[in-house]
């Protein structure tokens, strides 16, 4: 006869998972919190206990810098004003520089908050962006969902975008719409060029150049990534384009001289 399986202790299982988890009831009272929740947010272990109100948890967290810089009371009020019935995700940098992602998930009676430490990933991204910042080449990395991952300031400059860096997650389509509002891609030709960029197959390498209204010539190079995303580099090739144009002018002039000479000889 089969022996009955021992009853699983759900609280013990959730307490052992590496992701932080807090569960609130429909009155916004803390029902469960695991050790990883405190560890991920840099809070003292056991700081909050079941029965603590969400308002108290949020205000204490805000005053400890969990939601980043700013007025703690204003930050807490903004968090408390959010609808518990709506799933959402946000990324935050704590006052000590550590970063985390928080996921809010509605439940039948209450909601859960899961937090994961993203500090190592953010550190790598910050290091990459600092290295990219010194390049004279514009560089950006887009994910398979066509959203921005990494970029440097030069990328924005060459495309004539607002110099306030867009947040990671900005869609490529939104960036093209922003570029269309600038002078570099004005007119019907500029609109057609941006439309072609929107429709381009990013699973294949591609290179295209564009002469902006102010005369600057840029070259856009796209290369696919194994993940399904792609990298994009933007180069200022104005000097090269001018040199090539000068070669063409001289060749045309030489051709005209030779043609005129031949005309004279045949008369």
CSV table of C-alpha atoms in Angstrom, one decimal:
chain,number,residue,atom,x,y,z
A,1,UNK,CA,0.0,0.0,0.0
A,2,UNK,CA,1.3,3.4,-1.0
A,3,UNK,CA,2.4,5.7,1.8
A,4,UNK,CA,0.8,9.1,1.8
A,5,UNK,CA,3.1,11.9,0.7
A,6,UNK,CA,4.0,14.3,3.4
A,7,UNK,CA,2.0,17.6,3.2
A,8,UNK,CA,4.1,20.3,1.5
A,9,UNK,CA,4.7,23.3,3.6
A,10,UNK,CA,4.1,26.1,1.1
A,11,UNK,CA,5.4,28.8,3.4
A,12,UNK,CA,8.7,26.9,3.8
A,13,UNK,CA,9.0,26.5,0.1
A,14,UNK,CA,8.3,30.2,-0.6
A,15,UNK,CA,10.7,31.2,2.2
A,16,UNK,CA,13.5,29.3,0.5
A,17,UNK,CA,13.2,30.8,-3.0
A,18,UNK,CA,15.8,33.3,-3.9
A,19,UNK,CA,13.3,35.9,-5.2
A,20,UNK,CA,11.8,38.3,-2.7
A,21,UNK,CA,8.0,37.8,-2.1
A,22,UNK,CA,5.4,39.7,-0.1
A,23,UNK,CA,1.7,39.0,-0.1
A,24,UNK,CA,-1.0,41.4,1.0
A,25,UNK,CA,-4.7,40.7,1.6
A,26,UNK,CA,-7.5,42.8,0.2
A,27,UNK,CA,-7.2,45.1,3.2
A,28,UNK,CA,-3.6,45.8,2.3
A,29,UNK,CA,-2.3,43.9,5.3
A,30,UNK,CA,0.9,41.9,5.0
A,31,UNK,CA,0.1,38.1,5.0
A,32,UNK,CA,3.4,36.7,4.1
A,33,UNK,CA,7.0,37.8,3.5
A,34,UNK,CA,10.1,35.7,2.8
A,35,UNK,CA,13.7,36.4,3.8
A,36,UNK,CA,14.8,37.2,0.2
A,37,UNK,CA,12.4,40.2,0.2
A,38,UNK,CA,14.3,41.9,3.0
A,39,UNK,CA,17.7,40.8,1.5
A,40,UNK,CA,16.9,42.1,-2.0
A,41,UNK,CA,15.7,45.5,-0.7
A,42,UNK,CA,18.6,45.9,1.7
A,43,UNK,CA,16.3,45.9,4.7
A,44,UNK,CA,17.0,44.3,8.2
A,45,UNK,CA,15.7,40.7,8.4
A,46,UNK,CA,12.2,40.5,9.9
A,47,UNK,CA,11.6,44.2,9.8
A,48,UNK,CA,8.0,43.7,8.9
A,49,UNK,CA,5.6,41.0,10.2
A,50,UNK,CA,2.3,39.6,9.1
A,51,UNK,CA,-0.4,42.1,9.9
A,52,UNK,CA,1.7,45.2,9.1
A,53,UNK,CA,-0.2,47.6,6.9
A,54,UNK,CA,1.0,48.2,3.4
A,55,UNK,CA,1.1,51.9,4.2
A,56,UNK,CA,3.6,51.3,7.1
A,57,UNK,CA,5.7,49.1,4.9
A,58,UNK,CA,5.8,51.6,2.1
A,59,UNK,CA,6.6,54.6,4.2
A,60,UNK,CA,9.4,52.8,6.1
A,61,UNK,CA,10.8,51.6,2.7
A,62,UNK,CA,10.6,55.1,1.3
A,63,UNK,CA,12.5,56.6,4.2
A,64,UNK,CA,15.2,54.0,3.9
A,65,UNK,CA,15.8,54.9,0.3
A,66,UNK,CA,14.3,51.8,-1.3
A,67,UNK,CA,12.4,53.9,-3.9
A,68,UNK,CA,15.4,56.1,-4.8
A,69,UNK,CA,16.1,59.8,-4.2
A,70,UNK,CA,13.3,62.3,-3.6
A,71,UNK,CA,10.8,63.2,-0.9
A,72,UNK,CA,10.1,59.9,1.0
A,73,UNK,CA,6.5,60.9,1.8
A,74,UNK,CA,5.8,61.9,-1.9
A,75,UNK,CA,7.4,58.6,-3.1
A,76,UNK,CA,5.3,56.6,-0.6
A,77,UNK,CA,2.1,58.4,-1.6
A,78,UNK,CA,2.7,57.7,-5.2
A,79,UNK,CA,3.3,54.0,-4.6
A,80,UNK,CA,0.2,53.7,-2.4
A,81,UNK,CA,-2.0,55.5,-5.0
A,82,UNK,CA,-1.4,52.7,-7.5
A,83,UNK,CA,-4.2,50.2,-8.3
A,84,UNK,CA,-3.6,46.8,-6.6
A,85,UNK,CA,-5.8,45.2,-9.3
A,86,UNK,CA,-3.4,46.1,-12.1
A,87,UNK,CA,-0.3,44.0,-12.9
A,88,UNK,CA,2.8,46.2,-13.2
A,89,UNK,CA,6.5,46.1,-13.2
A,90,UNK,CA,9.1,48.8,-12.5
A,91,UNK,CA,12.8,49.1,-12.1
A,92,UNK,CA,14.3,51.1,-9.2
A,93,UNK,CA,17.8,52.1,-8.0
A,94,UNK,CA,18.1,52.3,-4.2
A,95,UNK,CA,19.9,55.1,-2.5
A,96,UNK,CA,22.9,52.8,-2.0
A,97,UNK,CA,23.2,52.3,-5.7
A,98,UNK,CA,21.8,48.7,-5.8
A,99,UNK,CA,19.0,48.1,-8.3
A,100,UNK,CA,16.0,45.8,-8.4
A,101,UNK,CA,12.9,44.9,-10.4
A,102,UNK,CA,9.5,44.8,-8.7
A,103,UNK,CA,6.5,42.9,-10.1
A,104,UNK,CA,3.0,43.6,-8.7
A,105,UNK,CA,0.5,40.7,-9.4
A,106,UNK,CA,-3.2,40.9,-8.4
A,107,UNK,CA,-4.7,38.0,-6.5
A,108,UNK,CA,-8.2,36.9,-5.9
A,109,UNK,CA,-8.1,38.5,-2.5
A,110,UNK,CA,-5.2,40.9,-2.4
A,111,UNK,CA,-1.9,41.1,-4.4
A,112,UNK,CA,1.6,39.9,-4.3
A,113,UNK,CA,4.9,41.8,-4.8
A,114,UNK,CA,8.0,40.0,-6.1
A,115,UNK,CA,11.4,41.6,-6.1
A,116,UNK,CA,14.6,40.5,-7.9
A,117,UNK,CA,18.1,41.9,-7.5
A,118,UNK,CA,19.3,43.3,-10.8
A,119,UNK,CA,22.5,45.0,-9.5
A,120,UNK,CA,25.0,42.8,-11.4
A,121,UNK,CA,23.1,43.3,-14.7
A,122,UNK,CA,22.8,47.0,-14.1
A,123,UNK,CA,26.5,47.3,-13.3
A,124,UNK,CA,27.4,45.5,-16.6
A,125,UNK,CA,25.0,47.8,-18.5
A,126,UNK,CA,26.4,50.9,-16.8
A,127,UNK,CA,30.0,49.8,-17.6
A,128,UNK,CA,29.1,49.2,-21.2
A,129,UNK,CA,27.3,52.6,-21.5
A,130,UNK,CA,30.3,54.4,-20.0
A,131,UNK,CA,32.6,52.7,-22.5
A,132,UNK,CA,30.3,53.5,-25.4
A,133,UNK,CA,30.0,57.1,-24.3
A,134,UNK,CA,33.6,57.8,-25.5
A,135,UNK,CA,33.0,56.5,-29.0
A,136,UNK,CA,32.7,58.9,-31.9
A,137,UNK,CA,30.4,56.3,-33.5
A,138,UNK,CA,26.8,56.1,-32.6
A,139,UNK,CA,25.9,52.7,-31.2
A,140,UNK,CA,22.7,51.1,-30.0
A,141,UNK,CA,21.5,47.6,-29.2
A,142,UNK,CA,17.8,46.6,-29.7
A,143,UNK,CA,16.1,43.5,-28.3
A,144,UNK,CA,14.0,41.0,-30.2
A,145,UNK,CA,10.9,43.0,-29.2
A,146,UNK,CA,12.4,46.0,-31.0
A,147,UNK,CA,13.0,47.9,-27.8
A,148,UNK,CA,16.1,49.8,-26.9
A,149,UNK,CA,18.7,48.0,-24.7
A,150,UNK,CA,21.9,50.0,-24.7
A,151,UNK,CA,22.9,53.2,-26.5
A,152,UNK,CA,25.4,56.0,-26.3
A,153,UNK,CA,24.9,59.8,-26.6
A,154,UNK,CA,26.5,59.9,-30.0
A,155,UNK,CA,23.7,57.7,-31.4
A,156,UNK,CA,21.1,60.2,-30.4
A,157,UNK,CA,23.2,63.2,-31.7
A,158,UNK,CA,23.7,61.7,-35.1
A,159,UNK,CA,20.0,60.9,-35.4
A,160,UNK,CA,19.0,64.4,-34.2
A,161,UNK,CA,17.0,63.0,-31.3
A,162,UNK,CA,16.4,64.8,-28.0
A,163,UNK,CA,19.6,64.6,-26.0
A,164,UNK,CA,17.7,63.4,-22.9
A,165,UNK,CA,18.6,59.7,-23.2
A,166,UNK,CA,15.5,57.5,-23.6
A,167,UNK,CA,15.0,54.8,-21.0
A,168,UNK,CA,15.8,51.2,-21.9
A,169,UNK,CA,12.6,49.7,-23.3
A,170,UNK,CA,11.8,52.6,-25.6
A,171,UNK,CA,10.6,51.1,-28.9
A,172,UNK,CA,12.5,51.6,-32.2
A,173,UNK,CA,9.2,52.9,-33.7
A,174,UNK,CA,9.0,55.6,-31.0
A,175,UNK,CA,12.6,56.7,-31.8
A,176,UNK,CA,11.9,56.9,-35.5
A,177,UNK,CA,8.8,59.0,-34.8
A,178,UNK,CA,10.9,61.3,-32.6
A,179,UNK,CA,13.5,61.6,-35.4
A,180,UNK,CA,10.8,62.5,-37.9
A,181,UNK,CA,10.0,65.6,-35.8
A,182,UNK,CA,13.5,66.9,-36.2
A,183,UNK,CA,15.0,68.9,-39.2
A,184,UNK,CA,17.3,66.1,-40.3
A,185,UNK,CA,14.5,64.0,-41.8
A,186,UNK,CA,12.1,66.7,-42.8
A,187,UNK,CA,9.9,66.4,-45.9
A,188,UNK,CA,8.5,63.5,-48.0
A,189,UNK,CA,12.0,62.0,-48.7
A,190,UNK,CA,12.8,62.0,-45.0
A,191,UNK,CA,9.5,60.3,-44.2
A,192,UNK,CA,10.1,57.7,-46.8
A,193,UNK,CA,13.6,57.0,-45.4
A,194,UNK,CA,12.3,56.5,-41.9
A,195,UNK,CA,9.5,54.3,-43.1
A,196,UNK,CA,12.0,52.1,-44.9
A,197,UNK,CA,14.0,51.9,-41.7
A,198,UNK,CA,10.9,50.8,-39.8
A,199,UNK,CA,10.2,48.1,-42.3
A,200,UNK,CA,13.8,46.9,-42.7
A,201,UNK,CA,14.4,43.2,-42.1
A,202,UNK,CA,16.7,43.2,-39.0
A,203,UNK,CA,17.5,39.5,-39.4
A,204,UNK,CA,20.0,40.5,-42.1
A,205,UNK,CA,22.9,42.9,-42.2
A,206,UNK,CA,22.1,46.2,-43.9
A,207,UNK,CA,23.8,49.5,-44.6
A,208,UNK,CA,22.2,52.7,-45.9
A,209,UNK,CA,23.2,56.4,-46.0
A,210,UNK,CA,21.2,59.6,-45.6
A,211,UNK,CA,22.1,63.2,-46.3
A,212,UNK,CA,20.4,65.3,-43.7
A,213,UNK,CA,18.8,68.7,-44.5
A,214,UNK,CA,21.7,70.5,-43.0
A,215,UNK,CA,24.2,68.7,-45.3
A,216,UNK,CA,25.5,66.1,-42.8
A,217,UNK,CA,25.7,62.6,-44.2
A,218,UNK,CA,25.2,59.7,-41.9
A,219,UNK,CA,25.5,55.9,-42.5
A,220,UNK,CA,23.3,53.5,-40.6
A,221,UNK,CA,24.6,49.9,-40.3
A,222,UNK,CA,22.4,47.1,-38.9
A,223,UNK,CA,23.6,43.7,-37.8
A,224,UNK,CA,21.5,40.9,-36.4
A,225,UNK,CA,22.1,39.3,-33.0
A,226,UNK,CA,21.6,35.6,-32.1
A,227,UNK,CA,19.0,36.6,-29.6
A,228,UNK,CA,16.8,38.0,-32.3
A,229,UNK,CA,17.7,41.6,-31.7
A,230,UNK,CA,20.2,43.7,-33.6
A,231,UNK,CA,22.9,46.3,-33.2
A,232,UNK,CA,22.8,49.6,-35.0
A,233,UNK,CA,25.8,51.9,-35.7
A,234,UNK,CA,25.5,55.4,-37.0
A,235,UNK,CA,28.6,57.0,-38.6
A,236,UNK,CA,29.2,60.6,-39.7
A,237,UNK,CA,30.5,60.1,-43.2
A,238,UNK,CA,30.2,63.7,-44.3
A,239,UNK,CA,33.9,64.1,-45.0
A,240,UNK,CA,34.0,60.8,-47.0
A,241,UNK,CA,30.9,61.8,-48.9
A,242,UNK,CA,32.3,65.2,-49.8
A,243,UNK,CA,35.6,63.6,-51.0
A,244,UNK,CA,33.6,61.2,-53.1
A,245,UNK,CA,31.6,64.1,-54.5
A,246,UNK,CA,34.8,66.0,-55.3
A,247,UNK,CA,36.1,62.9,-57.2
A,248,UNK,CA,32.9,62.8,-59.2
A,249,UNK,CA,33.1,66.5,-60.0
A,250,UNK,CA,36.6,66.2,-61.2
A,251,UNK,CA,35.8,63.1,-63.3
A,252,UNK,CA,32.8,64.9,-64.8
A,253,UNK,CA,35.0,67.9,-65.6
A,254,UNK,CA,37.7,65.7,-67.2
A,255,UNK,CA,35.0,63.9,-69.2
A,256,UNK,CA,33.7,67.3,-70.4
A,257,UNK,CA,37.2,68.5,-71.4
A,258,UNK,CA,37.9,65.3,-73.3
A,259,UNK,CA,34.5,65.4,-75.1
A,260,UNK,CA,35.1,69.1,-76.1
A,261,UNK,CA,38.6,68.2,-77.4
A,262,UNK,CA,37.1,65.3,-79.4
A,263,UNK,CA,34.5,67.6,-80.8
A,264,UNK,CA,37.1,70.1,-81.9
A,265,UNK,CA,39.2,67.4,-83.6
A,266,UNK,CA,36.3,66.1,-85.6
A,267,UNK,CA,35.4,69.5,-87.0
